[in-house]
Coordinates of C-alpha atoms in Angstrom, one line a residue:
X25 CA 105.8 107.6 115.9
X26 CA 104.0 104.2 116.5
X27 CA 101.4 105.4 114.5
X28 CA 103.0 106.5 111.6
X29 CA 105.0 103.3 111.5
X30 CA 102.0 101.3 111.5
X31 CA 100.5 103.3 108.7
X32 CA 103.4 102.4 106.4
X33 CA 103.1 99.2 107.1
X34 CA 99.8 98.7 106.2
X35 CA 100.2 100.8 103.0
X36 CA 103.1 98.1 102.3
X37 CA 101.0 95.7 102.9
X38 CA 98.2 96.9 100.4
X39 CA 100.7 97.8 97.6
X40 CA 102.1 94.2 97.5
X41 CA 98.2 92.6 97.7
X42 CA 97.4 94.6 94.7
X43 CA 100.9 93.6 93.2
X44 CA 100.3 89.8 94.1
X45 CA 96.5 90.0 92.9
X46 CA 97.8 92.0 89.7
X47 CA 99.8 89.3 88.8
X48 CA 97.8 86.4 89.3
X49 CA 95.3 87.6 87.0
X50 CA 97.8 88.8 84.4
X51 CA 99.5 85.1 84.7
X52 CA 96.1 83.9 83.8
X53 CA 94.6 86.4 81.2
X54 CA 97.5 88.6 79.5
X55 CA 98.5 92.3 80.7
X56 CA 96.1 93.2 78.1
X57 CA 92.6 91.8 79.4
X58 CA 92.6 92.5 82.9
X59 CA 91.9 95.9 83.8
X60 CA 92.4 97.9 87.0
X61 CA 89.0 97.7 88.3
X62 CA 89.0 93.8 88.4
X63 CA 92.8 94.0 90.4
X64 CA 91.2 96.3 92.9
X65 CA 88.3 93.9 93.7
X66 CA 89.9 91.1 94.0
X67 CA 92.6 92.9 95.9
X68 CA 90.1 93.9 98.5
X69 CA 90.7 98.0 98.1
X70 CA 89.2 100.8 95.7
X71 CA 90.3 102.3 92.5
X72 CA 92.5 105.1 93.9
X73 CA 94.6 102.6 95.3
X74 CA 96.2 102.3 92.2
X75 CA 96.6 105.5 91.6
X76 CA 98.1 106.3 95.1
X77 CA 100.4 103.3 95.3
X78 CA 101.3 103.3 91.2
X79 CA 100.4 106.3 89.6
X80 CA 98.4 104.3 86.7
X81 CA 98.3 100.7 85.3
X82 CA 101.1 101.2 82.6
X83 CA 103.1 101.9 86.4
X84 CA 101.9 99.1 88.4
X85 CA 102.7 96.7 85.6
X86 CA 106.1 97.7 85.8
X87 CA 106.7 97.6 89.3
X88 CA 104.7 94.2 89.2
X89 CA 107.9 93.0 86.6
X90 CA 110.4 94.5 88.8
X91 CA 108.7 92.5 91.2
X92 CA 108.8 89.3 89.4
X93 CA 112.0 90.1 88.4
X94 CA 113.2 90.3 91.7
X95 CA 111.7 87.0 93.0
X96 CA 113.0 84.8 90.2
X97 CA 116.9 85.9 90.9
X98 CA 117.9 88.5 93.4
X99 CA 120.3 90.8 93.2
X100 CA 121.6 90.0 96.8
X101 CA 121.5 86.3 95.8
X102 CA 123.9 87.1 93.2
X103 CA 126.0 89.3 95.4
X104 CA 126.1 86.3 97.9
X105 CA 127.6 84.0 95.9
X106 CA 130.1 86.6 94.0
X107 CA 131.5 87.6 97.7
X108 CA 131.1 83.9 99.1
X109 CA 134.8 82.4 100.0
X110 CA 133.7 79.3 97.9
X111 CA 135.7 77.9 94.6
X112 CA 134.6 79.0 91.6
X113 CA 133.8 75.3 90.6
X114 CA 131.0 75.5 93.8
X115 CA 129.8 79.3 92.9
X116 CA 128.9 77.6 89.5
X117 CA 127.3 75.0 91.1
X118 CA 125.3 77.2 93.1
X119 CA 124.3 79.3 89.9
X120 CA 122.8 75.9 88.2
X121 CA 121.0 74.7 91.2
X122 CA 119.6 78.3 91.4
X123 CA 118.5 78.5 87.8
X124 CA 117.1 74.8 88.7
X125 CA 115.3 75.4 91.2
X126 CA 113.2 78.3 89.5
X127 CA 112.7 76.3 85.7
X128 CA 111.3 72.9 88.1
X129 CA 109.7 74.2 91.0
X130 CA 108.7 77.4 91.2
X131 CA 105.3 76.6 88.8
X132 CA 103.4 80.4 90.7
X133 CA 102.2 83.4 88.6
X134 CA 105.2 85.0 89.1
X135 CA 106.8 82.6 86.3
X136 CA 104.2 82.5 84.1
X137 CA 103.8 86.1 83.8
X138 CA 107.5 85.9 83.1
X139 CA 106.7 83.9 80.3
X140 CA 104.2 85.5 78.9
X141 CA 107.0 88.3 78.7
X142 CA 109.8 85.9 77.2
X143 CA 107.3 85.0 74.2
X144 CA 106.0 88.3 73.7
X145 CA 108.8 90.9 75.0
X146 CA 106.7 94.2 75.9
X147 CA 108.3 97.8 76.3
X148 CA 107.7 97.4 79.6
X149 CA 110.2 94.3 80.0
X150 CA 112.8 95.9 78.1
X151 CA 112.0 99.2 80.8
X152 CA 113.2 96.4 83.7
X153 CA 116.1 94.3 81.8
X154 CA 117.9 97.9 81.8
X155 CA 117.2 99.1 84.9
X156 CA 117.2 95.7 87.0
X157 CA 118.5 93.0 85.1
X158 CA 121.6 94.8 83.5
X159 CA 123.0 94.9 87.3
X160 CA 122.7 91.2 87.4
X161 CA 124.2 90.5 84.4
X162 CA 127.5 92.5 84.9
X163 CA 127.8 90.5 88.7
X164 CA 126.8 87.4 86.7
X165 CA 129.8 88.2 84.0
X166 CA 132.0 88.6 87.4
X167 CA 131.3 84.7 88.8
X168 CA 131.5 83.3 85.2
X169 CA 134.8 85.2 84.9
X170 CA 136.4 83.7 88.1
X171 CA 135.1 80.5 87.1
X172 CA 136.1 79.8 83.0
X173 CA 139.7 82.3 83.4
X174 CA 138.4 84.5 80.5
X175 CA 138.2 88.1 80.9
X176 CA 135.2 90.2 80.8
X177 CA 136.2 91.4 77.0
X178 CA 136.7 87.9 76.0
X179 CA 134.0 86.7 73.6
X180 CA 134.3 83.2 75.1
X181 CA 133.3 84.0 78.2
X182 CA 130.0 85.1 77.2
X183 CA 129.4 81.8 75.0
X184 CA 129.9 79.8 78.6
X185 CA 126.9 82.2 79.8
X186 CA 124.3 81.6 76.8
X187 CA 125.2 78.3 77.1
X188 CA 124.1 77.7 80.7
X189 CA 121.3 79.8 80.4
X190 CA 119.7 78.5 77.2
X191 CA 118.7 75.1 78.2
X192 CA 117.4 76.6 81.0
X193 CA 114.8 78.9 78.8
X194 CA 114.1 75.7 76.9
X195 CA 112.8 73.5 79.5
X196 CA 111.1 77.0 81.2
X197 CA 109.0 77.5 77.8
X198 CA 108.2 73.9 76.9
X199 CA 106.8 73.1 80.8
X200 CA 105.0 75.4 80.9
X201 CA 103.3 74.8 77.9
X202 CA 102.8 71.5 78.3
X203 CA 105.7 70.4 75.6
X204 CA 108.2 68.6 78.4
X205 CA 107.9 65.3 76.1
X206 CA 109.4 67.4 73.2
X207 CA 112.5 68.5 74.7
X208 CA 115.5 67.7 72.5
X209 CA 117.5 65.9 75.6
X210 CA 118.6 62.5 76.0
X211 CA 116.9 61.8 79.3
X212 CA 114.6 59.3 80.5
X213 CA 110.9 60.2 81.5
X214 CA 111.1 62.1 85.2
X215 CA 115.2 62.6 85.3
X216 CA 115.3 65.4 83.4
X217 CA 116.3 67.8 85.9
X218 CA 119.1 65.9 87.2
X219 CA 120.2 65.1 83.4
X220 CA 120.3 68.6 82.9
X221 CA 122.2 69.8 85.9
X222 CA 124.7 67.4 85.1
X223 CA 125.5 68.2 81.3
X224 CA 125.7 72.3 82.2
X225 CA 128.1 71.1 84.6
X226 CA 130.2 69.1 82.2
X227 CA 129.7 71.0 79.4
X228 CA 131.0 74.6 81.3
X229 CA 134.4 72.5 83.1
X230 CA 135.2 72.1 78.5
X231 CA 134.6 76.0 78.3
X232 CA 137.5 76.5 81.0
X233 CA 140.5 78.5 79.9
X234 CA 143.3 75.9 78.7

């Protein structure tokens, strides 16, 4: 038994190394110029290990978005703070300091090869919005519910979501594209994260049910 466990482990353990080396070249060179052979070398294992761990490359970029996915908002984070006894004023709180802490300091592969999927959506990525990120949303749509008083049907509600989300994707593409001195906000140079926090903030308490 021993030994079996320890041989899933280290196959684990492989299948995220080629995952993690996958996407460091693919956050440097594009899906589209890095090829199976170089992942394998610089992930320390042959060619089949692909094939035994994926099934091809078209598979392993998918699980490495699923992967990504996963890292830059968790389902189980969302479920946290949907079951959390908190107010819905804090839960929203908690959402914006989440989706702060991923657009300022998470500057790994994982988010650029994010990125490179936001400007140039693949069929891959629309693949992992309907099978992961469609879950997210409909728990997302649950904590802004509780927290503006509209219901789920209620056009309104989804306005308050694009419009915490949006400035968000703003300051995402133009940092990491070196444009941060172009962003349309009224913020001096260096306080524009906790300008940004704080006008989401104000701006959603307006978007509250009368």
């Amino acid at each position: 038994m021993k030994e079996k466990r320890t041989i899933r482990q280290d196959g684990h353990k492989t299948k995220i190394t080629i995952l993690q080396w996958a996407g460091r070249l693919i956050a440097e060179k594009g899906f589209d110029s890095v090829t199976s052979k170089e992942i394998c070398e610089k992930a320390g294992v042959n060619q089949a290990a692909v094939k035994y761990h994926f099934g091809s490359r078209e598979d392993l970029y998918f699980s490495l978005l699923k992967y990504v996915h996963n890292r830059l908002i968790s389902m189980e984070k969302l479920q946290e703070i949907h079951e959390s006894p908190l107010s819905g004023d804090e839960k929203m709180e908690q959402i914006v300091n989440f989706l702060t802490e991923n657009v300022f300091h998470k500057k790994d592969w994982e988010m650029t090869v994010w990125i490179r999927e936001l400007m140039n959506p693949s069929e891959t990525v629309r693949k992992i919005i309907k099978e992961a990120g469609l879950p997210k949303i409909s728990l997302a749509v649950k904590i802004f519910s509780e927290y503006t008083g509209y219901g789920e049907d209620d056009p309104r509600l989804y306005s308050a979501m694009l419009a915490t989300v949006a400035p968000f994707n703003l300051v995402l593409l133009a940092s990491h594209n070196g444009l941060e001195k172009e962003i349309p906000l009224p913020v001096q140079k260096g306080d524009i994260e906790k300008t940004l926090k704080k006008t989401i903030l104000q701006n959603l308490k307006t978007m509250k049910k009368k």
